[in-house]
Short mmCIF file of C-alpha atoms in Angstrom, two decimals:
data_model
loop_
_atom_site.label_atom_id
_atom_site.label_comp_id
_atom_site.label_asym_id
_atom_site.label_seq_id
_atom_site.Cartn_x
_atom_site.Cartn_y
_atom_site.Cartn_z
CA UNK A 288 88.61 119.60 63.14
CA UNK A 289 86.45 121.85 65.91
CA UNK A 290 87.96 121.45 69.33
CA UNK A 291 84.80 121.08 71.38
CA UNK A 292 84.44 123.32 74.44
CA UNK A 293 82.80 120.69 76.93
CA UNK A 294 79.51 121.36 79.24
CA UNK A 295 78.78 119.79 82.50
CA UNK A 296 76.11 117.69 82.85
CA UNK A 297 75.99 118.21 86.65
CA UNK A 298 77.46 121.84 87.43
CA UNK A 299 80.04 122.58 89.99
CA UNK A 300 81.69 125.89 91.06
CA UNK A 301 85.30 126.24 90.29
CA UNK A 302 86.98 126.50 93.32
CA UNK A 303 85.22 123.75 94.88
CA UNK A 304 88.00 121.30 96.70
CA UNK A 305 87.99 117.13 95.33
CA UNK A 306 86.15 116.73 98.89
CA UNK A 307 82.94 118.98 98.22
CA UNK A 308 82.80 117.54 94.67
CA UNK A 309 82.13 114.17 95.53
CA UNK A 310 78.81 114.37 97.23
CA UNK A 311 77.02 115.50 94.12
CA UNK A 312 74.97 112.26 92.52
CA UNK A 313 76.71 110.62 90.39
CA UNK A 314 75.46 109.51 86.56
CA UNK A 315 76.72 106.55 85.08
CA UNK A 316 77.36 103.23 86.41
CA UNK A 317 80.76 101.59 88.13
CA UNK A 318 83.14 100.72 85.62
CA UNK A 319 82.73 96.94 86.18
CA UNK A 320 79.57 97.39 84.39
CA UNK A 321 81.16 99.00 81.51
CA UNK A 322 83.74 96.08 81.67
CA UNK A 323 81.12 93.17 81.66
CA UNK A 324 79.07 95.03 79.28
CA UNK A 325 77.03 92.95 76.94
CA UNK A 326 78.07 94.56 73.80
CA UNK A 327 82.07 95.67 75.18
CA UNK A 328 83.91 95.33 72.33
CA UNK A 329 86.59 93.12 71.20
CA UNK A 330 89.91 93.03 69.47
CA UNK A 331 88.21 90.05 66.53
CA UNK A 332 85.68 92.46 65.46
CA UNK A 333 86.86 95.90 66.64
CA UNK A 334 83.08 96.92 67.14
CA UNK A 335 84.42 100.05 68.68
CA UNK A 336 87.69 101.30 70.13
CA UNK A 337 90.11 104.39 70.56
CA UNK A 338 92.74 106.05 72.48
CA UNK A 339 93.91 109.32 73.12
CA UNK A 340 96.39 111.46 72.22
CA UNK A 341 97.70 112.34 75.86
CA UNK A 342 97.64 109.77 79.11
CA UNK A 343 96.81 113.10 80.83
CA UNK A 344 95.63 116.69 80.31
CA UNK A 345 95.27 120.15 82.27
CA UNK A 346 92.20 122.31 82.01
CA UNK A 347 92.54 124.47 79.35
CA UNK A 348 94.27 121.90 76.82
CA UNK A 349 93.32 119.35 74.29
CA UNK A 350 92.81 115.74 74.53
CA UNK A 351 92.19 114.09 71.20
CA UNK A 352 90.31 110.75 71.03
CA UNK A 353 91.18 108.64 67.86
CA UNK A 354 88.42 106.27 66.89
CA UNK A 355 87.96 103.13 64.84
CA UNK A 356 84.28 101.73 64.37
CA UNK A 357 83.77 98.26 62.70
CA UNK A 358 80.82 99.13 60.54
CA UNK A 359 79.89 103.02 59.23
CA UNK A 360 77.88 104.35 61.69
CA UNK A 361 77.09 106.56 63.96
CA UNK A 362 78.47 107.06 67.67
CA UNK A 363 78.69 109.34 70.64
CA UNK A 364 81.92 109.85 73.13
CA UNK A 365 80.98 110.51 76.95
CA UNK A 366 83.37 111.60 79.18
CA UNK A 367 82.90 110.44 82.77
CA UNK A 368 85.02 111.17 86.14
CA UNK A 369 85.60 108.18 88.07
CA UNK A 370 84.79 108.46 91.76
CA UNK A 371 82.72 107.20 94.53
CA UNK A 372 79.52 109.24 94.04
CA UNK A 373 77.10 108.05 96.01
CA UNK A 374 78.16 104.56 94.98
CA UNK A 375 77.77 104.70 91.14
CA UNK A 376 81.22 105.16 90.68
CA UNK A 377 81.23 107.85 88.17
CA UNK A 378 79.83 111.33 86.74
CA UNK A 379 79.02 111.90 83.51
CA UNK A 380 80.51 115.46 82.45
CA UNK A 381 80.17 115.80 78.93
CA UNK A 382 79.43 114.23 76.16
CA UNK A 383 79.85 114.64 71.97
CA UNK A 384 77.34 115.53 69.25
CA UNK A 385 77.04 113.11 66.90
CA UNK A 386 80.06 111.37 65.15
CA UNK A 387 80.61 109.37 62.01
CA UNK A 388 82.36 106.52 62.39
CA UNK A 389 85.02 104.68 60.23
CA UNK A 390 86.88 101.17 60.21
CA UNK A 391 89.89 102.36 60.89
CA UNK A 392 93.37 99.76 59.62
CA UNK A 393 95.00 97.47 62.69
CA UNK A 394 99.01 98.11 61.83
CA UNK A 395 101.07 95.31 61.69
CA UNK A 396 104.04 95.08 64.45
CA UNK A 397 107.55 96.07 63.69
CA UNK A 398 109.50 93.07 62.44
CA UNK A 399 112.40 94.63 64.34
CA UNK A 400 110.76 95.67 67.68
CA UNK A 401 107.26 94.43 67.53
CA UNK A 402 105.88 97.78 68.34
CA UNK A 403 102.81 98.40 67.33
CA UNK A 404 101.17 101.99 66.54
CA UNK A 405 98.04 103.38 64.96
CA UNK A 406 97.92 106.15 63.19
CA UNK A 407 94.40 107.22 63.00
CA UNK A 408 92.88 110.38 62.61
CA UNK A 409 91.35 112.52 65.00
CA UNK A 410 87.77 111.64 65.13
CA UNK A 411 87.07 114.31 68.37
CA UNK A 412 88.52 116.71 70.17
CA UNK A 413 88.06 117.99 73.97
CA UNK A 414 89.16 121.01 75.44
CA UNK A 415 89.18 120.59 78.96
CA UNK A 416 87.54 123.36 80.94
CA UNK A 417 89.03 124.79 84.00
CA UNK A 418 86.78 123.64 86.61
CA UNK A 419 86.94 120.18 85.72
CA UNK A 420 88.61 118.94 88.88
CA UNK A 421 92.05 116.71 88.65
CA UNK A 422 91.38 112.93 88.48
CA UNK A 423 91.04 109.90 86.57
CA UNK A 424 88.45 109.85 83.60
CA UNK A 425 87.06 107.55 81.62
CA UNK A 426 86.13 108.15 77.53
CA UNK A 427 83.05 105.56 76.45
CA UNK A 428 82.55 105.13 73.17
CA UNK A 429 79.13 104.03 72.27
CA UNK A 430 77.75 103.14 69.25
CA UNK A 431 74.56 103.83 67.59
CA UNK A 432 73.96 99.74 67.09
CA UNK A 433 75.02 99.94 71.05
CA UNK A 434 78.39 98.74 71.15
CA UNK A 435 81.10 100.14 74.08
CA UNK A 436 84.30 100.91 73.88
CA UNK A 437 86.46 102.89 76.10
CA UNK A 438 90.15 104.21 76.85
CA UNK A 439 91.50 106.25 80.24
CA UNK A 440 92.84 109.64 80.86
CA UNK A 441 94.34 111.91 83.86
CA UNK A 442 92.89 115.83 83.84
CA UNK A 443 96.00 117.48 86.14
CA UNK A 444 96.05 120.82 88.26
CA UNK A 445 99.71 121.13 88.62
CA UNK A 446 99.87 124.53 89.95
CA UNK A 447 97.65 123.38 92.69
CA UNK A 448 98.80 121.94 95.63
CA UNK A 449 97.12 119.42 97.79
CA UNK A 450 97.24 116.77 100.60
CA UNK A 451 98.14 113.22 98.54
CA UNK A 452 99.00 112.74 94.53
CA UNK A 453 97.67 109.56 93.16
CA UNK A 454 99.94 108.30 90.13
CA UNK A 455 98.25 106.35 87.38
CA UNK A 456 100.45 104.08 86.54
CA UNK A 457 100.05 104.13 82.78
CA UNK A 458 103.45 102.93 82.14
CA UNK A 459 102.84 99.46 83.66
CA UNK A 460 99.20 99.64 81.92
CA UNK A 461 100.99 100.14 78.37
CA UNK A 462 103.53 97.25 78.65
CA UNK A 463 100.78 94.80 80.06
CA UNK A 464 98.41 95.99 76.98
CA UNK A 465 98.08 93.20 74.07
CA UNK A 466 96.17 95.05 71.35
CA UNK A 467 94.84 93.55 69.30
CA UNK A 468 94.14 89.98 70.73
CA UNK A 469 92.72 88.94 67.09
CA UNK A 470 94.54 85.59 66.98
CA UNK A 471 97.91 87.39 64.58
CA UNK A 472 98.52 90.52 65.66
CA UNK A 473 98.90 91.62 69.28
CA UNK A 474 101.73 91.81 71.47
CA UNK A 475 102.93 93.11 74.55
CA UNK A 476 106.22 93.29 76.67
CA UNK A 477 105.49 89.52 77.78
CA UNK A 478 104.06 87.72 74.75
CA UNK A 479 102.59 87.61 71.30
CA UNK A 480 101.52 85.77 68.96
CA UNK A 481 103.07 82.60 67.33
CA UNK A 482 102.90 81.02 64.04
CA UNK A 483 100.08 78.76 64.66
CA UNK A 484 97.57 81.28 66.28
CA UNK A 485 98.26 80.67 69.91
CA UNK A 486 99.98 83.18 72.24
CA UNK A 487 103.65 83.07 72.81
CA UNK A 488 106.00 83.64 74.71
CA UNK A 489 109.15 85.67 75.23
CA UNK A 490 110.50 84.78 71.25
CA UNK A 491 107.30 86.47 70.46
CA UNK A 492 107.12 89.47 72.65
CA UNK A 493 107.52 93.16 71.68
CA UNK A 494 110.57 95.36 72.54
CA UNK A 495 108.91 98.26 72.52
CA UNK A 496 105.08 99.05 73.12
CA UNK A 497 102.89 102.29 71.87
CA UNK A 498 100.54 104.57 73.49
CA UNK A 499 98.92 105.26 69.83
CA UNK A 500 96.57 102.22 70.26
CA UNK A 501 93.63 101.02 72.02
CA UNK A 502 94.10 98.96 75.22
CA UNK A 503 92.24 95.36 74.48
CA UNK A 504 88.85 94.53 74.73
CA UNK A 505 86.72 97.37 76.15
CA UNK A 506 89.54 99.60 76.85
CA UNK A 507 89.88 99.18 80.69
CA UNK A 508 93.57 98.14 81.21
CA UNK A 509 94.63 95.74 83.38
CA UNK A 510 94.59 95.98 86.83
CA UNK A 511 92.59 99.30 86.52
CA UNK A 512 90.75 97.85 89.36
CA UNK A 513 93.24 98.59 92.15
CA UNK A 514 93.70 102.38 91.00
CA UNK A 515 89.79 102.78 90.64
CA UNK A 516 89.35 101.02 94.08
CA UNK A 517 91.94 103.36 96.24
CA UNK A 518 90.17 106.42 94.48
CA UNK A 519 86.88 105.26 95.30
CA UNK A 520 87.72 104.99 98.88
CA UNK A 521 89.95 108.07 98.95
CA UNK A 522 87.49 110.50 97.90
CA UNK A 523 84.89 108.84 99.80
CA UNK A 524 86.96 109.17 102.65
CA UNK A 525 87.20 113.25 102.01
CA UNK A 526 90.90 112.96 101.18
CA UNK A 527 91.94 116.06 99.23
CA UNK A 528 93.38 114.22 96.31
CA UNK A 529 94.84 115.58 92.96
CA UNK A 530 95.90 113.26 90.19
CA UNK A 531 98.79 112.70 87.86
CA UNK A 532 99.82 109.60 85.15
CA UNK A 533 103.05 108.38 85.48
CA UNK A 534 104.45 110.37 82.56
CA UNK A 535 104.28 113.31 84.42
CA UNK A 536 106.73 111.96 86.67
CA UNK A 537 108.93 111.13 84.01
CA UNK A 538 108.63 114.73 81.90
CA UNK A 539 108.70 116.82 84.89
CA UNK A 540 105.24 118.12 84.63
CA UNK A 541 104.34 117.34 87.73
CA UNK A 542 106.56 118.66 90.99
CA UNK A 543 106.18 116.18 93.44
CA UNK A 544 107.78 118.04 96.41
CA UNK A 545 104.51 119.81 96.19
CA UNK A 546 102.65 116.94 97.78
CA UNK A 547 102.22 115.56 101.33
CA UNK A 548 102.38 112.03 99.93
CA UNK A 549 102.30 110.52 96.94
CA UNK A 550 100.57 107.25 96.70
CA UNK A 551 100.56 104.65 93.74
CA UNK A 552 97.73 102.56 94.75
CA UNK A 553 97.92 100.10 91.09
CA UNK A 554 100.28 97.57 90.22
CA UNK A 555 103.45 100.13 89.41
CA UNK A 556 106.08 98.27 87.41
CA UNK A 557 107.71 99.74 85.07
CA UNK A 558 109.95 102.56 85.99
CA UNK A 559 111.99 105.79 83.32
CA UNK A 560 115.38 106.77 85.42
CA UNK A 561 113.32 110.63 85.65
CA UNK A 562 110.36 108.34 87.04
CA UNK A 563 112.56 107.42 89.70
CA UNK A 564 114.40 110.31 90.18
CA UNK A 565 111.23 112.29 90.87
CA UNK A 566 109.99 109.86 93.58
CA UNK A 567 113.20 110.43 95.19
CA UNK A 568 113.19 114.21 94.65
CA UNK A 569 110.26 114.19 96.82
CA UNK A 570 111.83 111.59 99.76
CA UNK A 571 114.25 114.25 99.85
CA UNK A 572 112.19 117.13 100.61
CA UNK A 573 110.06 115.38 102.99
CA UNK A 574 107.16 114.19 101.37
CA UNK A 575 106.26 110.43 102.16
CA UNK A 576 105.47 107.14 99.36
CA UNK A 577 102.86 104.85 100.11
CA UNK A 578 102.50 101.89 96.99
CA UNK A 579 99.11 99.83 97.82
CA UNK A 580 99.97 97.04 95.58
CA UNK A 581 103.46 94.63 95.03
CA UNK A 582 106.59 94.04 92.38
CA UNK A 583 106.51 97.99 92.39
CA UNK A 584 109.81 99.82 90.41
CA UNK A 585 110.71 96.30 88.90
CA UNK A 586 111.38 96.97 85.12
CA UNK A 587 113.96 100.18 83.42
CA UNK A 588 112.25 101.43 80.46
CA UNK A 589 113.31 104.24 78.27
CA UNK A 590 110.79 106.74 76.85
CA UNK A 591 110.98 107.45 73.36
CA UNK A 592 109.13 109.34 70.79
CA UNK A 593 106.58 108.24 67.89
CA UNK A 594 107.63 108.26 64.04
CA UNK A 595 105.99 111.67 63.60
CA UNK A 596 108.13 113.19 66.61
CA UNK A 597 105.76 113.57 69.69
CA UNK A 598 107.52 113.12 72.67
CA UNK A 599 106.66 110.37 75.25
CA UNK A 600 104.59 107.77 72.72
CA UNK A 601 106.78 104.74 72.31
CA UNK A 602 108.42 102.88 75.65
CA UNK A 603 111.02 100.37 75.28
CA UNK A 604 111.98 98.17 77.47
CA UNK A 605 114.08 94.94 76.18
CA UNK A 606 114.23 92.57 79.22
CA UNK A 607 116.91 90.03 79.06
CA UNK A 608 117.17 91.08 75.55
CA UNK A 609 120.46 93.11 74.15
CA UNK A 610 119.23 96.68 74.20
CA UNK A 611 120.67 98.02 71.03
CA UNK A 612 119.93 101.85 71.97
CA UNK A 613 121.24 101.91 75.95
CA UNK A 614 121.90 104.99 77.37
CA UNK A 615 122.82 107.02 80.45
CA UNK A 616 120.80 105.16 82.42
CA UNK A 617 121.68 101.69 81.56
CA UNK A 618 119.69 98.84 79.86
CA UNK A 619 116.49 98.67 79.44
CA UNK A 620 116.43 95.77 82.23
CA UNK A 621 115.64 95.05 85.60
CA UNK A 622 116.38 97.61 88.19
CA UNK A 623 118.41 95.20 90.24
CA UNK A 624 121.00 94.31 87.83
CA UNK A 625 121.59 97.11 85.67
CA UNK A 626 124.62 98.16 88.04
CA UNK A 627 126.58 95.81 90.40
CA UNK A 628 125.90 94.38 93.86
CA UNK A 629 122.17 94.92 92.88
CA UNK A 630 122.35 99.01 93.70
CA UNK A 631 119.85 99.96 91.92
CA UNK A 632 117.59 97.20 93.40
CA UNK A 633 113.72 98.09 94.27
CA UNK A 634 114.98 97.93 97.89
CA UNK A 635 117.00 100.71 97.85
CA UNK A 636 113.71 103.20 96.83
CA UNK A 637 111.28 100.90 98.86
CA UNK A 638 112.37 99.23 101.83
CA UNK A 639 111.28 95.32 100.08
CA UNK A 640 110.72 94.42 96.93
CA UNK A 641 108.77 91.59 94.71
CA UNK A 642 109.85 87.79 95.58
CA UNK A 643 107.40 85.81 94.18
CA UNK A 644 104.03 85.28 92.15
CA UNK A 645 101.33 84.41 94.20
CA UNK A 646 99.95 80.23 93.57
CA UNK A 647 96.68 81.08 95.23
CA UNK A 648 95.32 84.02 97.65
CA UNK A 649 96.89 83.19 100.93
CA UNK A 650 96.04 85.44 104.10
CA UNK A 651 97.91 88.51 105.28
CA UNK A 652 99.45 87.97 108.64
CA UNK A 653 99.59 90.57 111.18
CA UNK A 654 103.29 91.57 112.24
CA UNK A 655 103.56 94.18 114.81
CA UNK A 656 100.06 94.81 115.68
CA UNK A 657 100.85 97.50 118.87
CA UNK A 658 102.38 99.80 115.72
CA UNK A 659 99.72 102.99 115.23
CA UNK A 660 99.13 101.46 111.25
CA UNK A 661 97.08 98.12 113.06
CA UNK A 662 95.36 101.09 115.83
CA UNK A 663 91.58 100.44 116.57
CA UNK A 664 91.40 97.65 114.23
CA UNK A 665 91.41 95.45 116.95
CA UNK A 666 93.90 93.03 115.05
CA UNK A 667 96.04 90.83 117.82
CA UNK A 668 99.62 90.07 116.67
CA UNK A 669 99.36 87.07 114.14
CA UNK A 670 95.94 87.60 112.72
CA UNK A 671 95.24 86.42 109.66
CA UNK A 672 92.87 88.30 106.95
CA UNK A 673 91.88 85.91 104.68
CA UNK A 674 92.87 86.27 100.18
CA UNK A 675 94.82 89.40 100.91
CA UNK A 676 97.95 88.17 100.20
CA UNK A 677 97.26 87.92 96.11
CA UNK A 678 98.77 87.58 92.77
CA UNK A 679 102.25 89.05 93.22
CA UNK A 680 103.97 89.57 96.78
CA UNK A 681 107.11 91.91 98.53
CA UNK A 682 109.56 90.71 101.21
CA UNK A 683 112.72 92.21 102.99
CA UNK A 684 115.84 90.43 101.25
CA UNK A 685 118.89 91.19 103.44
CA UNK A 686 120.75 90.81 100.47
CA UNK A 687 119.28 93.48 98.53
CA UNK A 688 120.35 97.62 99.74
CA UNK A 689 118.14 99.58 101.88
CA UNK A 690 117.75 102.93 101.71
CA UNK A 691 120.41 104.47 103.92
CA UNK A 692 120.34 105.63 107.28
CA UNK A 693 116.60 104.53 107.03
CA UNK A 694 114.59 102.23 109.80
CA UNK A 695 112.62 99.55 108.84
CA UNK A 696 109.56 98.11 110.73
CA UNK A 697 107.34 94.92 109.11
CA UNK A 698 103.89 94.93 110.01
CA UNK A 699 102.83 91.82 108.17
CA UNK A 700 104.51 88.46 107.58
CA UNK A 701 102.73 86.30 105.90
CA UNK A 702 103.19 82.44 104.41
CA UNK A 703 102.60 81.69 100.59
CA UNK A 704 103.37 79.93 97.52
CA UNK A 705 105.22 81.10 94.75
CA UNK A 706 104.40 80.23 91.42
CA UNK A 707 107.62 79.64 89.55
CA UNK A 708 108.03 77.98 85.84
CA UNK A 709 108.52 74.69 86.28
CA UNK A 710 108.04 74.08 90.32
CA UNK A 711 106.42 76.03 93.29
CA UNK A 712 107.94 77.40 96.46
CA UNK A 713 106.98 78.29 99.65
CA UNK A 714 107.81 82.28 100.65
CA UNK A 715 107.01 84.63 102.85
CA UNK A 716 105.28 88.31 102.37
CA UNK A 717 105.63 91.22 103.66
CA UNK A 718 104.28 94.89 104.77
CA UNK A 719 106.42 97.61 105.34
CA UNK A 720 106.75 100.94 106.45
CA UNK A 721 110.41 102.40 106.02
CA UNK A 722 111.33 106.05 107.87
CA UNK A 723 114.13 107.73 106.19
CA UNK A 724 116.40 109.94 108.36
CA UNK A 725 114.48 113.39 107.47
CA UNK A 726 111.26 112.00 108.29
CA UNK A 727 109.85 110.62 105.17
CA UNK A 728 107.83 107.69 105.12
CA UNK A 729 107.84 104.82 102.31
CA UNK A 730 105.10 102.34 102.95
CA UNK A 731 104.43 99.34 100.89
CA UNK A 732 101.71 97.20 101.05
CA UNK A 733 104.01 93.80 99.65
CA UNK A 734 100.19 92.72 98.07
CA UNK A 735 97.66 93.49 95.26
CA UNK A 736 94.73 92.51 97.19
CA UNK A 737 95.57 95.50 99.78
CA UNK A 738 94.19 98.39 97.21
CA UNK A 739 91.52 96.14 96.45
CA UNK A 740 90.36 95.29 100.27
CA UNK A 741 89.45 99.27 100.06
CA UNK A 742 86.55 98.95 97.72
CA UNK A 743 86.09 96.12 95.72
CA UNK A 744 83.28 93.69 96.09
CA UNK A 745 85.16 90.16 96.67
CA UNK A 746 88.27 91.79 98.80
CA UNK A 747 86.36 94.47 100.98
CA UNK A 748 88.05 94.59 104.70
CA UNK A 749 87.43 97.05 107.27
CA UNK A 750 90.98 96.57 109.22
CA UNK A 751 92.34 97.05 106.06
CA UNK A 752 90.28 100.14 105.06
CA UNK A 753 91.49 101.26 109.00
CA UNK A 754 95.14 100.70 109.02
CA UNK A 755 95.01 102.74 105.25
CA UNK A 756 93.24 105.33 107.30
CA UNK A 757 95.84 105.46 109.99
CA UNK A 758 98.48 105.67 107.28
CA UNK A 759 96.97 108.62 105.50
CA UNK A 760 96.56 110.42 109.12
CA UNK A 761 99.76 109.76 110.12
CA UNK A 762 101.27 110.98 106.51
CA UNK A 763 99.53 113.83 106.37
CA UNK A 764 100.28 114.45 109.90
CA UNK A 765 96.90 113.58 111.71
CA UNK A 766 96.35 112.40 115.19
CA UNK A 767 95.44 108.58 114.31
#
């Protein structure tokens, strides 16, 4: 097949910085209106969806886009960079000549390790050119009947270095992923499937989860919304942001050290042993964390390759399963148990870690509110902003390790109710900002509703949009 050599629809010079780029009108619409489109396709009929053959890219290299179409016809791929721009979200920078589409087959799941992986052609292929600017893209897949489909990729610049990396957390995306939810098939690292049609529950979840498949529905993952909220905001903001998925932590692609800070504004769960090891790698040499959402560095997975040998396709992770294939770096398991005494907790990396899904949003409470973070907000100590504390939530547990020689200082401390199986609970959440001894700075929001107050409709809050603000000044060494 021709790799295509894309075109810009809007035209911008090379060496033009993340900042200058964003000004230019955008094309497109926000991805919520992709989401809620009226013809988005689903898993039951499979009107259209694909993935692609990389969760991210440089210029100058291929992405491949493997396509299934319910019905021979005809469709178009266009390839849009997410952003603020102007407020439409996105900018449309190429897009395909006509394709032919195929029904492509749904493969069954491994009766072993319930993995399930496609193995469909190539139905296009993208070079990337080299003033395409890092950040996170969107494929659409469109029809000629006008059904959507659509699936996510990173372009990189790793040998450019700039103020903040923001890490896609495509890891977390993949084991969350159920494709195909067509009533049989689909499973993901928390469920599938039982016998009479109905989702499941751990007896029917997968060990091990592909990258060579579609994510469900339309193709926007879940919890996509936090990432594309923090990058809204950050390039609105004029933040000079390059982007990386979290496999380039784990291969080494990317050097963090290069970086002022690296943030993970999604929900960042599942963690490789070089994951880690790179987020420490740049503690050490002074660059600071900041993770906008909660339950962050939770899960060990092990990174494996697909049945025709490319590297990185296939992650395992078994839970409270036996993991047949442990290595080095222990079961595939929680963090916090895989070695004694809980070392290897969250805690030790983070400063808190996850205690408890949220019942219902509860507000964040204000902790600290003299600290620079809560400066010209005009926040008094024990305010409370209302639904940010959401969905999953992050406390201090004395019990658990803290980094050492580090300080710790809790700027919110808030009151909700955990959702456990049988029973709830009440708990309390918190913010944190942890200093290590070199100067590094680890903050963690303890919420998922934080990345969201940035830019999304229902959670927008201007303290919150300040105090994130103060944190980037302060991390990229800014007079707040």
């Amino acid at each position: 097949m021709a790799v295509y050599a894309a075109h810009d629809v809007l035209v911008a010079g090379a060496g033009r910085r993340m900042a200058e780029d964003n000004p230019l009108a955008g094309s497109g619409a926000r991805l919520s209106d992709t989401i809620g489109h009226p013809k988005a396709s689903g898993d039951r009929e499979g009107q259209i969806q694909g993935y692609a053959s990389a969760t991210s890219v440089s210029q100058g290299q291929v992405i491949d886009f493997h396509v299934s179409v319910h019905a021979e016809q005809s469709y178009r791929i266009a390839v849009f960079r997410l952003g603020d721009y102007g407020g439409k979200g996105a900018w449309l920078r190429t897009t395909s000549a006509e394709l032919q589409g195929r029904r492509r087959t749904v493969p069954t799941a491994d009766p072993t390790t319930g993995v399930i992986a496609c193995d469909w052609p190539v139905s296009w292929s993208l070079r990337i050119p080299s003033d395409w600017r890092s950040g996170l893209y969107q494929a659409v897949f469109t029809t000629e009947d006008g059904d959507v489909g659509s699936t996510p990729f990173v372009v990189r610049e790793p040998a450019r270095s700039a103020d903040i990396l923001m890490v896609v957390p495509f890891t977390t995306y993949q084991a969350y992923n159920m494709w195909p939810k067509n009533g049989h098939t689909g499973k993901n690292l928390y469920r599938g499937y039982n016998k009479a049609g109905r989702i499941g529950g751990t007896e029917e979840r997968a060990h091990k989860v592909s990258f060579d498949r579609p994510y469900s529905g339309a193709g926007v993952p879940n919890w996509f919304e936090m990432d594309t909220s923090f990058l809204r905001w950050a390039e609105r903001s004029g933040l000079d942001v390059a982007y990386a998925s979290s496999l380039d932590l784990h291969d080494g692609t990317i050097d963090t050290s290069r970086y002022r800070a690296l943030f993970f504004p999604g929900h960042d769960e599942y963690w490789s042993k070089p994951m880690l090891d790179s987020a420490k790698k740049a503690v050490s040499a002074g660059s600071h964390l900041a993770f906008l959402g909660a339950n962050n560095i939770y899960w060990h997975v092990r990174m494996e390759a697909s049945a025709d040998g490319r590297a990185n396709r296939i992650m395992a992770c078994y839970k409270t399963s036996p993991d047949p294939d442990r290595d080095r770096s222990g079961a595939t398991t929680r963090w916090r148990v895989i070695s004694p005494n809980q070392r290897q907790a969250e805690q030790g990396v983070l400063g808190i870690q996850f205690n408890g899904i949220v019942q219902r949003p509860a507000p964040l409470v204000v902790k600290g509110s003299g600290h620079w973070l809560w400066a010209g907000t005009g926040l008094r100590e024990g305010a409370r902003l209302p639904r940010l504390v959401g969905v999953e939530a992050d406390a201090y547990d004395p019990k658990a390790p803290s980094p050492a020689g580090s300080r710790r200082t809790l700027l919110a401390e808030s009151p909700y109710l955990a959702k456990l199986p049988k029973a709830s609970q009440r708990q309390v959440q918190h913010t944190a900002l942890t200093e290590m001894p070199n100067g590094a700075m680890v903050f963690v929001a303890g919420t998922f509703h934080w990345a969201l107050a940035l830019d999304h409709p229902r959670y927008w809050n201007r303290h919150i949009q300040t105090a994130t603000r103060n944190l980037t000044n302060r991390m990229l060494r800014r007079q707040t």
